[in-house]
Coordinates of C-alpha atoms and ligand atoms in Angstrom, one line a residue:
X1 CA 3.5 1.2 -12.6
X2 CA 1.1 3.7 -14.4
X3 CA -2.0 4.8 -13.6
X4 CA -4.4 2.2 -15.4
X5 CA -2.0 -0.4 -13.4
X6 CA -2.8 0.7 -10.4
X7 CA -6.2 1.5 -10.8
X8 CA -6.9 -2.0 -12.2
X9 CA -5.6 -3.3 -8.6
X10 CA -8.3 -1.4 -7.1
X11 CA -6.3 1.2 -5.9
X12 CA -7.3 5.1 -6.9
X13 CA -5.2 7.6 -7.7
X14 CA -6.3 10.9 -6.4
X15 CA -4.6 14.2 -6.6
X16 CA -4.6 17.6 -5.3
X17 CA -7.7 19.6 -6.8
X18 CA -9.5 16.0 -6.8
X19 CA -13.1 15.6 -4.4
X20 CA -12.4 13.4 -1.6
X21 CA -14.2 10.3 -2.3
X22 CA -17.4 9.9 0.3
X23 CA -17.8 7.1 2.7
X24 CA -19.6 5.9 5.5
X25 CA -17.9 4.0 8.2
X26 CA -17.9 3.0 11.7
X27 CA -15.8 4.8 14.3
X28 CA -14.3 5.3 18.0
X29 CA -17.0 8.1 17.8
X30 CA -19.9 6.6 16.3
X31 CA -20.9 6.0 12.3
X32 CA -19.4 8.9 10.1
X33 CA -19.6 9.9 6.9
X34 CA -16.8 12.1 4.9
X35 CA -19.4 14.6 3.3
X36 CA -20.6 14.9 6.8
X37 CA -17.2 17.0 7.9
X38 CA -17.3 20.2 5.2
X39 CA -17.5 23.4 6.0
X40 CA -14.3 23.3 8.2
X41 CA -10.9 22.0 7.4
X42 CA -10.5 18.2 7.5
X43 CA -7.5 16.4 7.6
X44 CA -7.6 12.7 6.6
X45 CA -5.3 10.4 7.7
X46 CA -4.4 6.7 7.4
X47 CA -1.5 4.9 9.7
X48 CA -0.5 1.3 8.4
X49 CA -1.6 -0.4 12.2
X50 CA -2.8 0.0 15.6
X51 CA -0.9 -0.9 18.8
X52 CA 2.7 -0.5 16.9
X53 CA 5.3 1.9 18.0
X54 CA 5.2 4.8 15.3
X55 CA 1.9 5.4 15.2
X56 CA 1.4 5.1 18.7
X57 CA 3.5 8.1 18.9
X58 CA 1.5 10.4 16.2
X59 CA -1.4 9.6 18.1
X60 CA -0.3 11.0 21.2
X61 CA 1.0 13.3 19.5
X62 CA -1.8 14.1 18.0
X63 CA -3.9 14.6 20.8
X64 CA -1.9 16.5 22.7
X65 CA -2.0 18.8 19.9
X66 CA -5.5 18.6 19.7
X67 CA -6.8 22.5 20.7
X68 CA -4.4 23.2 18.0
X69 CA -6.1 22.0 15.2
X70 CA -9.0 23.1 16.6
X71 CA -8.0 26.6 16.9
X72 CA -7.4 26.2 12.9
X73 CA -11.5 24.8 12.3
X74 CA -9.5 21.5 11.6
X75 CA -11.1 18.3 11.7
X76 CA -8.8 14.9 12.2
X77 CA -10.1 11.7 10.8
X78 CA -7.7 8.9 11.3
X79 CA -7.9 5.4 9.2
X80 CA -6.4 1.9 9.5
X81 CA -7.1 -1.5 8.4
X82 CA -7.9 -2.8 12.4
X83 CA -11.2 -3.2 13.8
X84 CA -13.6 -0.8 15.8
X85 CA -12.6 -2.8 18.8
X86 CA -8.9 -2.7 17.8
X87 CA -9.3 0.8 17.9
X88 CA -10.7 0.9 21.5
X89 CA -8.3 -1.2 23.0
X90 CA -5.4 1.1 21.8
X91 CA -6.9 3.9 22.5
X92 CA -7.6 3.1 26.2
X93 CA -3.8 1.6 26.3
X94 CA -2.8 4.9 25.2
X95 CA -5.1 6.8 27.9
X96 CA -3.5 4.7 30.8
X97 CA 0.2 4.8 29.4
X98 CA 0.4 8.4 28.3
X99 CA -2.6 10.0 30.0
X100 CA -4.3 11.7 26.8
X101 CA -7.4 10.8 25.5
X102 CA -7.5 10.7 21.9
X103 CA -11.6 12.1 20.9
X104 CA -11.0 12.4 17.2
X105 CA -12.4 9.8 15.2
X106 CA -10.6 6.4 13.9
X107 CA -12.6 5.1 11.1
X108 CA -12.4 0.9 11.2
X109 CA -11.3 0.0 7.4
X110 CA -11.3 -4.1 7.5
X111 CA -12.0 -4.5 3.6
X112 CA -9.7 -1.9 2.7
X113 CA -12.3 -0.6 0.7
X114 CA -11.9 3.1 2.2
X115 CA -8.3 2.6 1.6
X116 CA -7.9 1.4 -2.0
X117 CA -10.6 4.7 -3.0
X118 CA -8.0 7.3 -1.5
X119 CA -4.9 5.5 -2.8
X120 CA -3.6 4.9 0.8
X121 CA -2.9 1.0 0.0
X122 CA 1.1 0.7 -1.9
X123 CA -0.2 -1.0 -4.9
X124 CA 3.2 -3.5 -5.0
X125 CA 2.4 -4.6 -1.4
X126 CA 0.9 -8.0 -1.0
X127 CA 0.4 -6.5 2.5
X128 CA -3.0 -5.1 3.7
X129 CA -1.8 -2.0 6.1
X130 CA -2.1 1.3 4.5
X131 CA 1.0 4.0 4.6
X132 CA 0.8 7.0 6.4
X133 CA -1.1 9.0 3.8
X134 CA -2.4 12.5 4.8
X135 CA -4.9 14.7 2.9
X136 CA -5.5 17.8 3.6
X137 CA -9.0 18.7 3.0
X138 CA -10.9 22.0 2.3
X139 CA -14.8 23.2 4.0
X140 CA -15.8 22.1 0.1
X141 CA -14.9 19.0 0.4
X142 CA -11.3 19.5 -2.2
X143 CA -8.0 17.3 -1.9
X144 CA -5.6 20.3 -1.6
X145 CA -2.4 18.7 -0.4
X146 CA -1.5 15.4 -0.1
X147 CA 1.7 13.6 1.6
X148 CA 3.1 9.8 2.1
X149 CA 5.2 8.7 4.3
X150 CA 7.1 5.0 4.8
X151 CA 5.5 3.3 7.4
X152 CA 8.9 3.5 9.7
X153 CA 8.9 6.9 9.8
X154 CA 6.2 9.3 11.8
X155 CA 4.8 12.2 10.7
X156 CA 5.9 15.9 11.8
X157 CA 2.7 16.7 13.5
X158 CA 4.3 21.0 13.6
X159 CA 4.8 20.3 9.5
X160 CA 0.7 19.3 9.6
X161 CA -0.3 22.6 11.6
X162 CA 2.4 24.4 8.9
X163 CA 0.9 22.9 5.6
X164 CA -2.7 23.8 7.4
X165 CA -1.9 27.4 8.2
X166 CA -0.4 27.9 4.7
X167 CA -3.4 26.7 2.8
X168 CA -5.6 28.8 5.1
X169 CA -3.2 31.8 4.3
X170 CA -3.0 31.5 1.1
X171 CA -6.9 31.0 0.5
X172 CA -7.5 34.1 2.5
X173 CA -5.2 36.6 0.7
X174 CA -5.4 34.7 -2.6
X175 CA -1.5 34.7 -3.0
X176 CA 0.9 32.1 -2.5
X177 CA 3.6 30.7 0.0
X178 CA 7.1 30.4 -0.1
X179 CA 9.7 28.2 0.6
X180 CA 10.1 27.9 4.8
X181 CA 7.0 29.9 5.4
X182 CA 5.3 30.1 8.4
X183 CA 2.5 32.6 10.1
X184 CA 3.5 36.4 10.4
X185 CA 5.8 35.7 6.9
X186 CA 5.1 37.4 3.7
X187 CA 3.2 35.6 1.6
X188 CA 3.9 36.3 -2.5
X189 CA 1.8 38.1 -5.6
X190 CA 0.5 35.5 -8.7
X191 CA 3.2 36.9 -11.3
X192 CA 1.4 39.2 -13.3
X193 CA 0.5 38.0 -16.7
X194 CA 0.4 41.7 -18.5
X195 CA 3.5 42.7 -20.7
X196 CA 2.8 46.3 -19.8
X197 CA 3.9 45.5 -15.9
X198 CA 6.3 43.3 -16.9
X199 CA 8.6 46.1 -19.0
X200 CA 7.4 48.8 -16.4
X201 CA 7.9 47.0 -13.1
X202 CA 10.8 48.5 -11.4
X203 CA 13.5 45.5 -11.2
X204 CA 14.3 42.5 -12.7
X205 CA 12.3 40.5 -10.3
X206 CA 9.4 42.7 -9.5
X207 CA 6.8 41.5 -11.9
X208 CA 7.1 38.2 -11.2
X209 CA 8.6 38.5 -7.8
X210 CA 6.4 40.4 -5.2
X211 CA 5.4 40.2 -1.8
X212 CA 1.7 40.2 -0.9
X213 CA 1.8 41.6 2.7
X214 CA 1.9 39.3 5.9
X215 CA -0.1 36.2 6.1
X216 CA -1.7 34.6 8.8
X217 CA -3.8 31.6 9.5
X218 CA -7.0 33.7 8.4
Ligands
BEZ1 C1 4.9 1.6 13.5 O1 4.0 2.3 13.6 O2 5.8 1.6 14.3 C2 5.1 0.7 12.3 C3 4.0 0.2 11.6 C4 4.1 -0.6 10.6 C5 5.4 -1.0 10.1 C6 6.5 -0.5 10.8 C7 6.3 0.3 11.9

């Protein structure tokens, strides 16, 4: 299905580089709006329903590693088709089974409006639950990494706080991550674009090649 298919569904394509699209919804914490959340890291996720087993896990998850985010500037937002009061009740079952309170908001999406803007909707799926789309958002309000996954398989909540310290690296040194990296790792050097450092640069790799010092989060 291309593009204009699925954007005549209803359903956006966004990508990386794109402005999230702003909203204003209700949540467990009160009305919010998108635009509202700049100026600190945002990360924007949907989970295809409340109160099933998956998701139930993330969110625990999630909240347990709640200071970690934090520590990062990060902002969660979560998403799903259920109601405000859905929301509530799972929330408080989750309290009383697993004894975490889970204080970041989850926006109520009943028209699937939200949804179908960000692309979180499969376009084939007669069904109204969104997949576990994540987007990584910067304190300008930028898509700058995206991921999907099926809705029987959770999210590596270690992979989030990864993909958030990279882009935070990266931003602060200006230079880019490699494959496997994580904070105290060497981040890399743009390849040079000048012929003159190309033919001078010591070995074969070294002009495109280079490491640009240790990066962490900030
Ligand atoms: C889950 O979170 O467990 C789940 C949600 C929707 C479909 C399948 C699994």
């Amino acid at each position: 299905m291309d593009t204009q298919e699925n954007e005549s569904r209803g359903t956006r394509v966004l990508r990386i580089g794109d402005l999230a699209p702003d909203f204003e919804a209700r949540s467990t914490i009160g009305p919010v709006k998108l635009s509202a959340f700049r100026e600190r890291w945002l990360i924007l996720f949907s989970h295809p329903a409340d109160f099933t087993p998956v998701c139930t896990t993330e969110f625990v998850e999630l909240a347990r590693q709640a200071d970690e985010f934090e520590k990062r500037e990060c902002n969660l937002m979560a998403l799903s088709v259920d109601s405000l009061f859905s929301h509530f009740a799972w929330l408080r079952m989750i309290r009383d089974r697993f004894d975490i309170e889970v204080r970041f908001p989850i926006v109520e999406d009943p028209t699937l409006v939200i949804g179908r803007a960000f692309g979180m909707v499969a376009p084939k799926d007669n069904d109204s639950a969104t997949v576990r789309t994540t987007f990584f958002i910067d304190p300008t309000g930028v898509i700058r990494a995206m991921t999907c996954y099926p809705a029987n398989m959770g999210r590596s909540i270690p992979e989030m706080l990864r993909m958030l310290d990279a882009l935070q690296a990266i931003d602060a040194k200006d230079a880019l991550a490699p494959a496997n990296w994580e904070p105290g790792m060497p981040l890399l050097k743009s390849p040079t674009q000048d012929l003159d450092e190309v033919f001078s640069a010591g070995d074969q790799t070294a002009w495109f090649l280079r490491e640009a010092g240790k990066g962490s989060r900030k």
